[in-house]
mmCIF file of C-alpha atoms and ligand atoms in Angstrom:
data_model
loop_
_atom_site.group_PDB
_atom_site.id
_atom_site.type_symbol
_atom_site.label_atom_id
_atom_site.label_comp_id
_atom_site.label_asym_id
_atom_site.label_seq_id
_atom_site.Cartn_x
_atom_site.Cartn_y
_atom_site.Cartn_z
ATOM 1 C CA MET A 1 -35.462 74.641 -96.382
ATOM 2 C CA LYS A 2 -36.653 75.939 -93.024
ATOM 3 C CA SER A 3 -38.103 73.552 -90.437
ATOM 4 C CA VAL A 4 -39.651 74.139 -87.022
ATOM 5 C CA VAL A 5 -37.590 71.906 -84.736
ATOM 6 C CA ILE A 6 -38.088 71.144 -81.068
ATOM 7 C CA GLN A 7 -34.503 70.401 -80.060
ATOM 8 C CA LYS A 8 -35.484 69.442 -76.547
ATOM 9 C CA PRO A 9 -38.368 70.421 -74.267
ATOM 10 C CA ASP A 10 -38.934 74.208 -74.287
ATOM 11 C CA GLN A 11 -36.365 74.770 -77.031
ATOM 12 C CA LEU A 12 -37.858 75.609 -80.429
ATOM 13 C CA VAL A 13 -35.692 76.739 -83.330
ATOM 14 C CA ILE A 14 -36.400 77.463 -86.967
ATOM 15 C CA GLU A 15 -33.575 75.483 -88.496
ATOM 16 C CA GLU A 16 -32.106 75.481 -91.993
ATOM 17 C CA ARG A 17 -32.105 71.861 -93.159
ATOM 18 C CA ALA A 18 -31.153 70.106 -96.385
ATOM 19 C CA LEU A 19 -34.049 69.567 -98.769
ATOM 20 C CA PRO A 20 -35.059 65.903 -98.153
ATOM 21 C CA GLU A 21 -35.277 63.477 -101.073
ATOM 22 C CA PRO A 22 -38.271 61.117 -101.082
ATOM 23 C CA ALA A 23 -37.237 57.460 -100.650
ATOM 24 C CA ALA A 24 -38.882 54.624 -102.583
ATOM 25 C CA GLY A 25 -42.640 54.766 -102.106
ATOM 26 C CA GLU A 26 -42.503 58.315 -100.735
ATOM 27 C CA VAL A 27 -43.470 61.741 -101.989
ATOM 28 C CA ARG A 28 -42.170 65.166 -101.009
ATOM 29 C CA VAL A 29 -44.832 67.684 -100.017
ATOM 30 C CA LYS A 30 -44.245 71.417 -100.358
ATOM 31 C CA VAL A 31 -46.202 72.422 -97.285
ATOM 32 C CA GLN A 32 -48.705 75.274 -97.695
ATOM 33 C CA LEU A 33 -50.666 75.244 -94.442
ATOM 34 C CA ALA A 34 -50.425 73.437 -91.115
ATOM 35 C CA GLY A 35 -52.576 73.408 -87.999
ATOM 36 C CA ILE A 36 -51.421 73.676 -84.399
ATOM 37 C CA CYS A 37 -52.792 70.964 -82.125
ATOM 38 C CA GLY A 38 -52.533 70.387 -78.385
ATOM 39 C CA SER A 39 -50.052 67.591 -79.010
ATOM 40 C CA ASP A 40 -47.626 69.993 -80.763
ATOM 41 C CA SER A 41 -47.634 72.122 -77.652
ATOM 42 C CA HIS A 42 -47.189 69.016 -75.480
ATOM 43 C CA ILE A 43 -44.117 67.954 -77.451
ATOM 44 C CA TYR A 44 -42.751 71.516 -77.265
ATOM 45 C CA ARG A 45 -43.230 71.553 -73.480
ATOM 46 C CA GLY A 46 -41.922 68.032 -72.929
ATOM 47 C CA HIS A 47 -45.301 66.580 -71.930
ATOM 48 C CA ASN A 48 -45.688 63.926 -74.613
ATOM 49 C CA PRO A 49 -44.347 60.547 -73.453
ATOM 50 C CA PHE A 50 -44.142 59.250 -77.060
ATOM 51 C CA ALA A 51 -42.005 62.092 -78.456
ATOM 52 C CA LYS A 52 -38.326 61.781 -79.314
ATOM 53 C CA TYR A 53 -36.103 64.850 -79.799
ATOM 54 C CA PRO A 54 -35.003 66.640 -81.883
ATOM 55 C CA ARG A 55 -38.332 66.642 -83.718
ATOM 56 C CA VAL A 56 -40.024 68.602 -86.490
ATOM 57 C CA ILE A 57 -43.537 68.849 -85.037
ATOM 58 C CA GLY A 58 -46.837 69.152 -86.923
ATOM 59 C CA HIS A 59 -49.225 66.375 -87.938
ATOM 60 C CA GLU A 60 -52.006 68.477 -89.519
ATOM 61 C CA PHE A 61 -50.739 69.661 -92.886
ATOM 62 C CA TYR A 62 -51.602 70.295 -96.480
ATOM 63 C CA GLY A 63 -49.437 71.032 -99.513
ATOM 64 C CA LEU A 64 -48.391 70.164 -103.052
ATOM 65 C CA ILE A 65 -46.408 67.126 -104.165
ATOM 66 C CA ASP A 66 -43.194 68.463 -105.684
ATOM 67 C CA ALA A 67 -41.038 65.296 -105.934
ATOM 68 C CA VAL A 68 -41.689 61.557 -106.020
ATOM 69 C CA GLY A 69 -39.508 58.624 -104.971
ATOM 70 C CA GLU A 70 -38.822 55.398 -106.828
ATOM 71 C CA GLY A 71 -41.933 53.443 -107.688
ATOM 72 C CA VAL A 72 -44.265 56.445 -107.365
ATOM 73 C CA SER A 73 -46.077 57.604 -110.489
ATOM 74 C CA PRO A 74 -44.880 60.998 -111.792
ATOM 75 C CA ASP A 75 -48.581 61.721 -112.326
ATOM 76 C CA ARG A 76 -48.662 62.593 -108.650
ATOM 77 C CA LEU A 77 -46.433 65.648 -109.151
ATOM 78 C CA GLY A 78 -48.374 68.844 -108.481
ATOM 79 C CA GLN A 79 -51.248 67.139 -106.662
ATOM 80 C CA ARG A 80 -52.824 69.024 -103.759
ATOM 81 C CA VAL A 81 -52.670 66.670 -100.798
ATOM 82 C CA SER A 82 -53.553 66.366 -97.122
ATOM 83 C CA VAL A 83 -51.305 64.037 -95.204
ATOM 84 C CA ASP A 84 -52.491 61.282 -92.883
ATOM 85 C CA PRO A 85 -49.962 61.272 -90.022
ATOM 86 C CA VAL A 86 -50.635 57.597 -89.177
ATOM 87 C CA ILE A 87 -47.952 55.281 -90.587
ATOM 88 C CA SER A 88 -48.568 51.583 -89.962
ATOM 89 C CA CYS A 89 -46.968 48.232 -90.833
ATOM 90 C CA GLY A 90 -49.992 46.753 -92.602
ATOM 91 C CA HIS A 91 -49.674 43.206 -91.238
ATOM 92 C CA CYS A 92 -49.855 43.148 -87.425
ATOM 93 C CA TYR A 93 -53.126 42.177 -85.673
ATOM 94 C CA PRO A 94 -54.603 45.721 -85.395
ATOM 95 C CA CYS A 95 -53.594 46.482 -88.996
ATOM 96 C CA SER A 96 -55.197 43.210 -90.155
ATOM 97 C CA ILE A 97 -58.550 44.224 -88.638
ATOM 98 C CA GLY A 98 -58.554 47.775 -90.020
ATOM 99 C CA LYS A 99 -57.041 49.614 -87.056
ATOM 100 C CA PRO A 100 -53.699 50.921 -88.351
ATOM 101 C CA ASN A 101 -54.063 53.772 -85.840
ATOM 102 C CA VAL A 102 -53.012 51.335 -83.108
ATOM 103 C CA CYS A 103 -50.472 49.382 -85.196
ATOM 104 C CA THR A 104 -47.975 47.593 -82.964
ATOM 105 C CA SER A 105 -45.203 49.536 -84.703
ATOM 106 C CA LEU A 106 -47.161 52.781 -85.091
ATOM 107 C CA VAL A 107 -45.272 55.831 -86.345
ATOM 108 C CA VAL A 108 -46.999 59.216 -86.204
ATOM 109 C CA LEU A 109 -45.649 62.046 -88.322
ATOM 110 C CA GLY A 110 -44.686 64.962 -86.116
ATOM 111 C CA VAL A 111 -44.367 62.710 -83.062
ATOM 112 C CA HIS A 112 -42.183 59.655 -83.820
ATOM 113 C CA ARG A 113 -40.920 60.953 -87.150
ATOM 114 C CA ASP A 114 -40.434 64.478 -88.523
ATOM 115 C CA GLY A 115 -43.716 66.137 -89.376
ATOM 116 C CA GLY A 116 -45.234 69.002 -91.273
ATOM 117 C CA PHE A 117 -44.069 72.269 -89.651
ATOM 118 C CA SER A 118 -41.501 72.593 -92.391
ATOM 119 C CA GLN A 119 -41.325 74.035 -95.879
ATOM 120 C CA PHE A 120 -41.087 70.454 -97.182
ATOM 121 C CA ALA A 121 -41.918 67.048 -95.718
ATOM 122 C CA VAL A 122 -41.356 63.553 -97.091
ATOM 123 C CA VAL A 123 -44.143 61.080 -96.416
ATOM 124 C CA PRO A 124 -45.253 57.658 -97.690
ATOM 125 C CA GLU A 125 -47.192 58.164 -100.926
ATOM 126 C CA ARG A 126 -50.190 56.278 -99.537
ATOM 127 C CA ASN A 127 -50.453 58.838 -96.718
ATOM 128 C CA ALA A 128 -50.850 61.728 -99.187
ATOM 129 C CA PHE A 129 -54.572 62.059 -100.032
ATOM 130 C CA VAL A 130 -55.617 64.035 -103.078
ATOM 131 C CA ILE A 131 -57.840 67.017 -102.350
ATOM 132 C CA PRO A 132 -60.524 67.695 -104.982
ATOM 133 C CA ASP A 133 -60.277 71.133 -106.641
ATOM 134 C CA ALA A 134 -63.527 72.306 -105.095
ATOM 135 C CA ILE A 135 -62.114 72.064 -101.557
ATOM 136 C CA PRO A 136 -60.176 75.227 -100.602
ATOM 137 C CA ASP A 137 -56.725 75.068 -98.962
ATOM 138 C CA GLU A 138 -58.087 76.297 -95.601
ATOM 139 C CA ASN A 139 -60.430 73.309 -95.460
ATOM 140 C CA ALA A 140 -57.865 70.827 -96.749
ATOM 141 C CA VAL A 141 -55.567 71.556 -93.807
ATOM 142 C CA MET A 142 -58.432 70.714 -91.434
ATOM 143 C CA VAL A 143 -58.972 67.154 -92.675
ATOM 144 C CA GLU A 144 -56.868 65.572 -89.915
ATOM 145 C CA PRO A 145 -58.737 67.072 -86.938
ATOM 146 C CA PHE A 146 -62.024 65.987 -88.489
ATOM 147 C CA THR A 147 -60.678 62.440 -88.945
ATOM 148 C CA ILE A 148 -60.542 62.286 -85.139
ATOM 149 C CA ALA A 149 -64.291 62.943 -85.129
ATOM 150 C CA ALA A 150 -64.808 60.418 -87.928
ATOM 151 C CA ASN A 151 -63.016 57.843 -85.837
ATOM 152 C CA VAL A 152 -65.090 58.637 -82.749
ATOM 153 C CA THR A 153 -68.391 58.506 -84.613
ATOM 154 C CA GLY A 154 -67.260 55.434 -86.567
ATOM 155 C CA GLN A 155 -67.149 53.498 -83.280
ATOM 156 C CA ILE A 156 -70.785 54.194 -82.390
ATOM 157 C CA ASN A 157 -72.852 54.602 -85.572
ATOM 158 C CA PRO A 158 -74.972 57.592 -84.458
ATOM 159 C CA THR A 159 -78.521 57.972 -85.770
ATOM 160 C CA ASP A 160 -80.957 60.879 -85.953
ATOM 161 C CA ASN A 161 -82.707 59.357 -82.963
ATOM 162 C CA ASP A 162 -79.745 59.839 -80.624
ATOM 163 C CA ILE A 163 -79.292 62.486 -77.970
ATOM 164 C CA ALA A 164 -75.590 63.261 -77.593
ATOM 165 C CA LEU A 165 -73.632 64.956 -74.837
ATOM 166 C CA ILE A 166 -70.124 66.195 -75.591
ATOM 167 C CA TYR A 167 -67.743 67.171 -72.820
ATOM 168 C CA GLY A 168 -65.402 69.933 -73.978
ATOM 169 C CA ALA A 169 -65.820 72.638 -76.635
ATOM 170 C CA GLY A 170 -62.178 72.711 -77.688
ATOM 171 C CA PRO A 171 -61.199 71.735 -81.230
ATOM 172 C CA MET A 172 -61.934 68.052 -80.524
ATOM 173 C CA GLY A 173 -65.367 68.680 -79.056
ATOM 174 C CA LEU A 174 -66.250 71.007 -81.922
ATOM 175 C CA VAL A 175 -65.226 68.608 -84.702
ATOM 176 C CA THR A 176 -67.232 65.863 -83.002
ATOM 177 C CA LEU A 177 -70.203 68.215 -82.722
ATOM 178 C CA GLN A 178 -70.056 69.069 -86.426
ATOM 179 C CA ALA A 179 -69.866 65.385 -87.359
ATOM 180 C CA LEU A 180 -72.818 64.452 -85.139
ATOM 181 C CA LYS A 181 -75.017 67.289 -86.394
ATOM 182 C CA GLY A 182 -73.831 67.716 -89.994
ATOM 183 C CA VAL A 183 -73.166 64.131 -91.009
ATOM 184 C CA TYR A 184 -75.363 61.980 -88.772
ATOM 185 C CA LYS A 185 -78.175 64.517 -88.186
ATOM 186 C CA VAL A 186 -78.324 63.629 -84.500
ATOM 187 C CA LYS A 187 -81.538 65.061 -83.083
ATOM 188 C CA GLN A 188 -80.065 66.852 -80.119
ATOM 189 C CA VAL A 189 -76.442 67.589 -79.257
ATOM 190 C CA ILE A 190 -75.584 69.135 -75.895
ATOM 191 C CA VAL A 191 -72.120 70.543 -75.231
ATOM 192 C CA ALA A 192 -70.654 71.147 -71.772
ATOM 193 C CA ASP A 193 -67.582 73.279 -71.098
ATOM 194 C CA ARG A 194 -66.343 75.688 -68.464
ATOM 195 C CA ILE A 195 -65.571 78.568 -70.789
ATOM 196 C CA ASP A 196 -68.471 80.653 -72.099
ATOM 197 C CA GLU A 197 -66.642 81.826 -75.221
ATOM 198 C CA ARG A 198 -66.005 78.211 -76.195
ATOM 199 C CA LEU A 199 -69.639 77.364 -75.591
ATOM 200 C CA GLU A 200 -70.506 80.232 -77.910
ATOM 201 C CA MET A 201 -68.330 78.591 -80.582
ATOM 202 C CA ALA A 202 -70.204 75.337 -79.953
ATOM 203 C CA ARG A 203 -73.479 77.142 -80.491
ATOM 204 C CA ARG A 204 -72.172 78.525 -83.780
ATOM 205 C CA SER A 205 -71.091 75.008 -84.773
ATOM 206 C CA GLY A 206 -74.616 73.692 -84.338
ATOM 207 C CA ALA A 207 -75.034 72.713 -80.671
ATOM 208 C CA ASP A 208 -78.695 72.553 -79.675
ATOM 209 C CA TRP A 209 -77.948 73.345 -76.054
ATOM 210 C CA VAL A 210 -74.788 74.409 -74.218
ATOM 211 C CA ILE A 211 -74.110 74.134 -70.495
ATOM 212 C CA ASN A 212 -71.392 75.812 -68.464
ATOM 213 C CA ASN A 213 -70.773 72.979 -66.011
ATOM 214 C CA SER A 214 -68.583 75.078 -63.748
ATOM 215 C CA GLU A 215 -71.632 77.241 -63.021
ATOM 216 C CA GLN A 216 -74.299 74.553 -62.810
ATOM 217 C CA SER A 217 -74.329 70.832 -62.221
ATOM 218 C CA LEU A 218 -74.641 68.890 -65.433
ATOM 219 C CA GLN A 219 -76.673 66.252 -63.647
ATOM 220 C CA SER A 220 -79.365 68.642 -62.405
ATOM 221 C CA ALA A 221 -79.435 70.550 -65.697
ATOM 222 C CA LEU A 222 -80.110 67.306 -67.585
ATOM 223 C CA GLU A 223 -82.526 65.981 -64.983
ATOM 224 C CA GLU A 224 -84.550 69.177 -65.093
ATOM 225 C CA LYS A 225 -85.181 68.588 -68.793
ATOM 226 C CA GLY A 226 -85.568 64.839 -68.378
ATOM 227 C CA ILE A 227 -82.640 64.162 -70.731
ATOM 228 C CA LYS A 228 -80.643 60.945 -70.669
ATOM 229 C CA PRO A 229 -77.957 61.052 -73.365
ATOM 230 C CA THR A 230 -77.715 57.992 -75.589
ATOM 231 C CA ILE A 231 -74.242 59.038 -76.774
ATOM 232 C CA ILE A 232 -71.592 60.667 -74.590
ATOM 233 C CA VAL A 233 -68.215 61.760 -75.957
ATOM 234 C CA ASP A 234 -65.512 62.870 -73.566
ATOM 235 C CA ALA A 235 -63.513 65.460 -75.504
ATOM 236 C CA ALA A 236 -62.397 67.219 -72.315
ATOM 237 C CA CYS A 237 -60.526 64.185 -71.031
ATOM 238 C CA HIS A 238 -60.363 64.721 -67.309
ATOM 239 C CA PRO A 239 -60.157 61.372 -65.468
ATOM 240 C CA SER A 240 -63.225 62.230 -63.356
ATOM 241 C CA ILE A 241 -65.509 62.496 -66.383
ATOM 242 C CA LEU A 242 -65.978 58.810 -67.214
ATOM 243 C CA GLN A 243 -67.768 57.999 -63.956
ATOM 244 C CA GLU A 244 -70.019 61.046 -64.324
ATOM 245 C CA ALA A 245 -70.798 60.024 -67.914
ATOM 246 C CA ILE A 246 -71.698 56.508 -66.752
ATOM 247 C CA SER A 247 -74.195 57.900 -64.274
ATOM 248 C CA LEU A 248 -75.718 60.422 -66.719
ATOM 249 C CA ALA A 249 -76.076 57.983 -69.619
ATOM 250 C CA SER A 250 -79.318 56.422 -70.796
ATOM 251 C CA PRO A 251 -79.561 52.633 -70.543
ATOM 252 C CA ALA A 252 -77.962 51.103 -73.672
ATOM 253 C CA ALA A 253 -75.987 54.292 -74.335
ATOM 254 C CA ARG A 254 -72.536 54.433 -75.937
ATOM 255 C CA ILE A 255 -69.697 56.372 -74.340
ATOM 256 C CA VAL A 256 -66.473 57.307 -76.151
ATOM 257 C CA ILE A 257 -63.336 58.366 -74.294
ATOM 258 C CA MET A 258 -60.387 60.067 -76.007
ATOM 259 C CA GLY A 259 -58.090 60.983 -73.125
ATOM 260 C CA PHE A 260 -54.517 59.953 -72.430
ATOM 261 C CA SER A 261 -54.378 60.734 -68.711
ATOM 262 C CA SER A 262 -52.185 58.368 -66.737
ATOM 263 C CA ASP A 263 -54.042 59.168 -63.520
ATOM 264 C CA PRO A 264 -56.298 56.392 -62.269
ATOM 265 C CA CYS A 265 -60.037 57.005 -62.201
ATOM 266 C CA GLN A 266 -62.629 55.264 -60.115
ATOM 267 C CA ILE A 267 -65.619 53.745 -61.845
ATOM 268 C CA VAL A 268 -68.476 51.649 -60.513
ATOM 269 C CA GLN A 269 -69.165 48.533 -62.574
ATOM 270 C CA GLN A 270 -72.809 48.361 -61.548
ATOM 271 C CA GLY A 271 -73.419 51.628 -63.360
ATOM 272 C CA ILE A 272 -72.078 50.127 -66.582
ATOM 273 C CA THR A 273 -73.537 46.626 -66.472
ATOM 274 C CA GLY A 274 -76.830 47.721 -64.906
ATOM 275 C CA LYS A 275 -77.505 49.822 -68.028
ATOM 276 C CA GLU A 276 -75.525 47.602 -70.422
ATOM 277 C CA LEU A 277 -73.490 50.592 -71.556
ATOM 278 C CA SER A 278 -70.902 50.280 -74.315
ATOM 279 C CA ILE A 279 -67.664 52.114 -73.619
ATOM 280 C CA PHE A 280 -65.380 52.806 -76.560
ATOM 281 C CA SER A 281 -62.060 54.559 -76.859
ATOM 282 C CA SER A 282 -60.768 56.333 -79.945
ATOM 283 C CA ARG A 283 -57.204 57.162 -80.914
ATOM 284 C CA LEU A 284 -56.095 59.134 -83.987
ATOM 285 C CA ASN A 285 -57.821 57.801 -87.110
ATOM 286 C CA ALA A 286 -58.181 54.500 -88.925
ATOM 287 C CA ASN A 287 -58.300 55.191 -92.681
ATOM 288 C CA LYS A 288 -60.642 58.152 -92.223
ATOM 289 C CA PHE A 289 -59.047 60.628 -94.672
ATOM 290 C CA PRO A 290 -61.293 59.541 -97.574
ATOM 291 C CA VAL A 291 -64.317 59.744 -95.269
ATOM 292 C CA VAL A 292 -63.622 63.346 -94.237
ATOM 293 C CA ILE A 293 -62.706 64.443 -97.771
ATOM 294 C CA ASP A 294 -66.125 63.120 -98.804
ATOM 295 C CA TRP A 295 -67.812 65.049 -95.953
ATOM 296 C CA LEU A 296 -66.078 68.226 -97.177
ATOM 297 C CA GLU A 297 -67.076 67.631 -100.789
ATOM 298 C CA ARG A 298 -70.688 67.177 -99.728
ATOM 299 C CA GLY A 299 -70.573 70.314 -97.560
ATOM 300 C CA LEU A 300 -71.592 68.395 -94.421
ATOM 301 C CA ILE A 301 -68.957 70.050 -92.202
ATOM 302 C CA ASP A 302 -67.542 73.571 -92.084
ATOM 303 C CA PRO A 303 -63.950 73.760 -90.828
ATOM 304 C CA THR A 304 -63.824 77.563 -91.160
ATOM 305 C CA LYS A 305 -65.966 77.784 -88.013
ATOM 306 C CA LEU A 306 -63.004 76.487 -85.995
ATOM 307 C CA VAL A 307 -60.189 78.593 -87.428
ATOM 308 C CA THR A 308 -59.550 81.700 -85.321
ATOM 309 C CA HIS A 309 -55.972 82.685 -86.232
ATOM 310 C CA LYS A 310 -53.396 82.418 -88.989
ATOM 311 C CA PHE A 311 -49.653 83.123 -88.598
ATOM 312 C CA ASP A 312 -46.640 82.926 -90.853
ATOM 313 C CA TYR A 313 -44.496 79.964 -89.683
ATOM 314 C CA GLN A 314 -41.730 82.385 -88.724
ATOM 315 C CA HIS A 315 -43.984 83.480 -85.860
ATOM 316 C CA VAL A 316 -44.628 79.917 -84.706
ATOM 317 C CA VAL A 317 -43.597 80.642 -81.101
ATOM 318 C CA ASP A 318 -46.127 83.498 -80.826
ATOM 319 C CA ALA A 319 -48.721 81.246 -82.444
ATOM 320 C CA ILE A 320 -48.168 78.367 -80.005
ATOM 321 C CA GLU A 321 -48.096 80.699 -76.997
ATOM 322 C CA LEU A 322 -51.369 82.320 -78.024
ATOM 323 C CA PHE A 323 -52.870 78.870 -78.589
ATOM 324 C CA GLU A 324 -51.742 77.758 -75.122
ATOM 325 C CA LYS A 325 -52.756 80.873 -73.212
ATOM 326 C CA ASP A 326 -55.960 82.097 -74.739
ATOM 327 C CA GLN A 327 -58.593 79.364 -74.808
ATOM 328 C CA ARG A 328 -61.275 82.061 -74.779
ATOM 329 C CA LYS A 329 -60.365 83.553 -78.139
ATOM 330 C CA CYS A 330 -58.350 80.764 -79.701
ATOM 331 C CA CYS A 331 -59.488 77.559 -81.300
ATOM 332 C CA LYS A 332 -57.615 76.316 -84.374
ATOM 333 C CA VAL A 333 -54.477 78.281 -85.234
ATOM 334 C CA LEU A 334 -53.010 77.788 -88.713
ATOM 335 C CA LEU A 335 -49.436 78.350 -89.904
ATOM 336 C CA THR A 336 -48.670 79.391 -93.454
ATOM 337 C CA PHE A 337 -45.516 78.105 -95.206
ATOM 338 C CA ASN A 338 -43.807 78.972 -98.481
HETATM 339 P P1 LIG B 401 -58.662 71.699 -75.430
HETATM 340 O O1 LIG B 401 -57.860 71.734 -74.197
HETATM 341 O O2 LIG B 401 -58.571 72.828 -76.393
HETATM 342 O O3 LIG B 401 -60.211 71.525 -75.059
HETATM 343 C C1 LIG B 401 -60.668 70.883 -73.928
HETATM 344 C C2 LIG B 401 -61.905 71.621 -73.437
HETATM 345 O O4 LIG B 401 -62.477 70.886 -72.366
HETATM 346 C C3 LIG B 401 -61.587 73.022 -72.902
HETATM 347 O O5 LIG B 401 -62.403 73.974 -73.573
HETATM 348 C C4 LIG B 401 -61.918 72.911 -71.416
HETATM 349 O O6 LIG B 401 -62.464 74.117 -70.898
HETATM 350 C C5 LIG B 401 -62.936 71.793 -71.389
HETATM 351 N N1 LIG B 401 -63.041 71.070 -70.122
HETATM 352 C C6 LIG B 401 -62.066 70.714 -69.250
HETATM 353 N N2 LIG B 401 -62.576 70.038 -68.214
HETATM 354 C C7 LIG B 401 -63.913 69.947 -68.419
HETATM 355 C C8 LIG B 401 -64.991 69.354 -67.717
HETATM 356 N N3 LIG B 401 -64.791 68.708 -66.572
HETATM 357 N N4 LIG B 401 -66.234 69.454 -68.229
HETATM 358 C C9 LIG B 401 -66.454 70.099 -69.398
HETATM 359 N N5 LIG B 401 -65.459 70.678 -70.124
HETATM 360 C C10 LIG B 401 -64.218 70.610 -69.640
HETATM 361 O O7 LIG B 401 -58.287 70.331 -76.148
HETATM 362 P P2 LIG B 401 -58.685 69.655 -77.560
HETATM 363 O O8 LIG B 401 -57.640 69.941 -78.561
HETATM 364 O O9 LIG B 401 -60.088 69.956 -77.895
HETATM 365 O O10 LIG B 401 -58.529 68.131 -77.154
HETATM 366 C C11 LIG B 401 -59.340 67.594 -76.134
HETATM 367 C C12 LIG B 401 -58.731 66.331 -75.563
HETATM 368 O O11 LIG B 401 -58.700 65.321 -76.552
HETATM 369 C C13 LIG B 401 -57.291 66.478 -75.057
HETATM 370 O O12 LIG B 401 -57.211 65.883 -73.772
HETATM 371 C C14 LIG B 401 -56.473 65.695 -76.040
HETATM 372 O O13 LIG B 401 -55.375 65.053 -75.432
HETATM 373 C C15 LIG B 401 -57.457 64.670 -76.536
HETATM 374 N N6 LIG B 401 -57.195 64.247 -77.900
HETATM 375 C C16 LIG B 401 -57.390 62.936 -78.174
HETATM 376 C C17 LIG B 401 -57.237 62.472 -79.446
HETATM 377 C C18 LIG B 401 -57.477 61.047 -79.738
HETATM 378 O O14 LIG B 401 -57.325 60.658 -80.888
HETATM 379 N N7 LIG B 401 -57.861 60.256 -78.773
HETATM 380 C C19 LIG B 401 -56.810 63.352 -80.543
HETATM 381 C C20 LIG B 401 -56.678 64.730 -80.164
HETATM 382 C C21 LIG B 401 -56.863 65.144 -78.878
HETATM 383 MN MN1 LIG B 402 -54.283 67.073 -84.163
HETATM 384 ZN ZN1 LIG B 403 -49.370 47.196 -87.977
#
């Protein structure tokens, strides 16, 4: 089989590898589609501190079960599945309280262990979620990015009475937007970004109002309309954003951060306590595959709005380079396998 392997930073090869056999409790997935994410590019470029090389990248993938390991029912053969990249121990403290996404021995497919940019991938059977027939392949491959939004919104329980501000109209901002509008029916969702084309995508994904915050100050734009967001999600993840969000937020608002920057940021406690703000963080997803599959079945979200390009896996380098260079035209880029 062919696999997309990052041998070391900046060195990607499409390697011929032996077909892997599923171990006990595992299934083998014949990959059909995979999505390129910022973290794939970070591992390729050597910017992911968690990555070990050589590595088959890819943690957003969909395919068909074509072999099962010991202890796995043969009934699973042929199932269409999306794979949750989060592998957890099941018994540490975070696992015991329903947060396997921060398991003390967390393994993420495509980061710590070989992932889905491959014609075949072996994964724990419990990570392979059955996709109902009514959900097309192109939507099935998008379950993982939407689980990030499900995790974010799961922290804050949005209601139709909320006014939300999202920083960033990249894939993460857009999935969060669709969840807030489509699932939780949030009254007003405002999206801020620096790129007009991305703001246009946000508008198409249901944003009520978009602001280019490189052209105008977010603070004065919101003040002019008398808006104090009750939910703020930082899906742009610059270290300066948290303090700005604290000052823009309504009293009693909830803020969610998603960034992994190691740069310090300065925040003023008075701004938090004075308004009794709740600040949450969100990493990966905690058991959100069934949640997103349900959203898809009910037609509450529309992943096709995010997909801008599709490449055969043999052109993976072109695909990643386009993804990295052209934020104006590019959002989610898919790879086809087999
Ligand atoms: P992206 O780079 O495609 O999108 C980020 C967007 O933010 C860009 O459109 C950019 O123009 C905009 N932006 C940058 N600075 C801004 C500012 N000051 N104000 C408003 N907009 C600004 O990235 P993607 O894939 O959407 O991911 C966003 C972030 O989320 C990344 O930093 C990534 O590391 C993080 N992430 C976190 C996850 C988690 O589970 N916590 C999962 C996936 C991504
Ligand atoms: Mn991803
Ligand atoms: Zn654990």
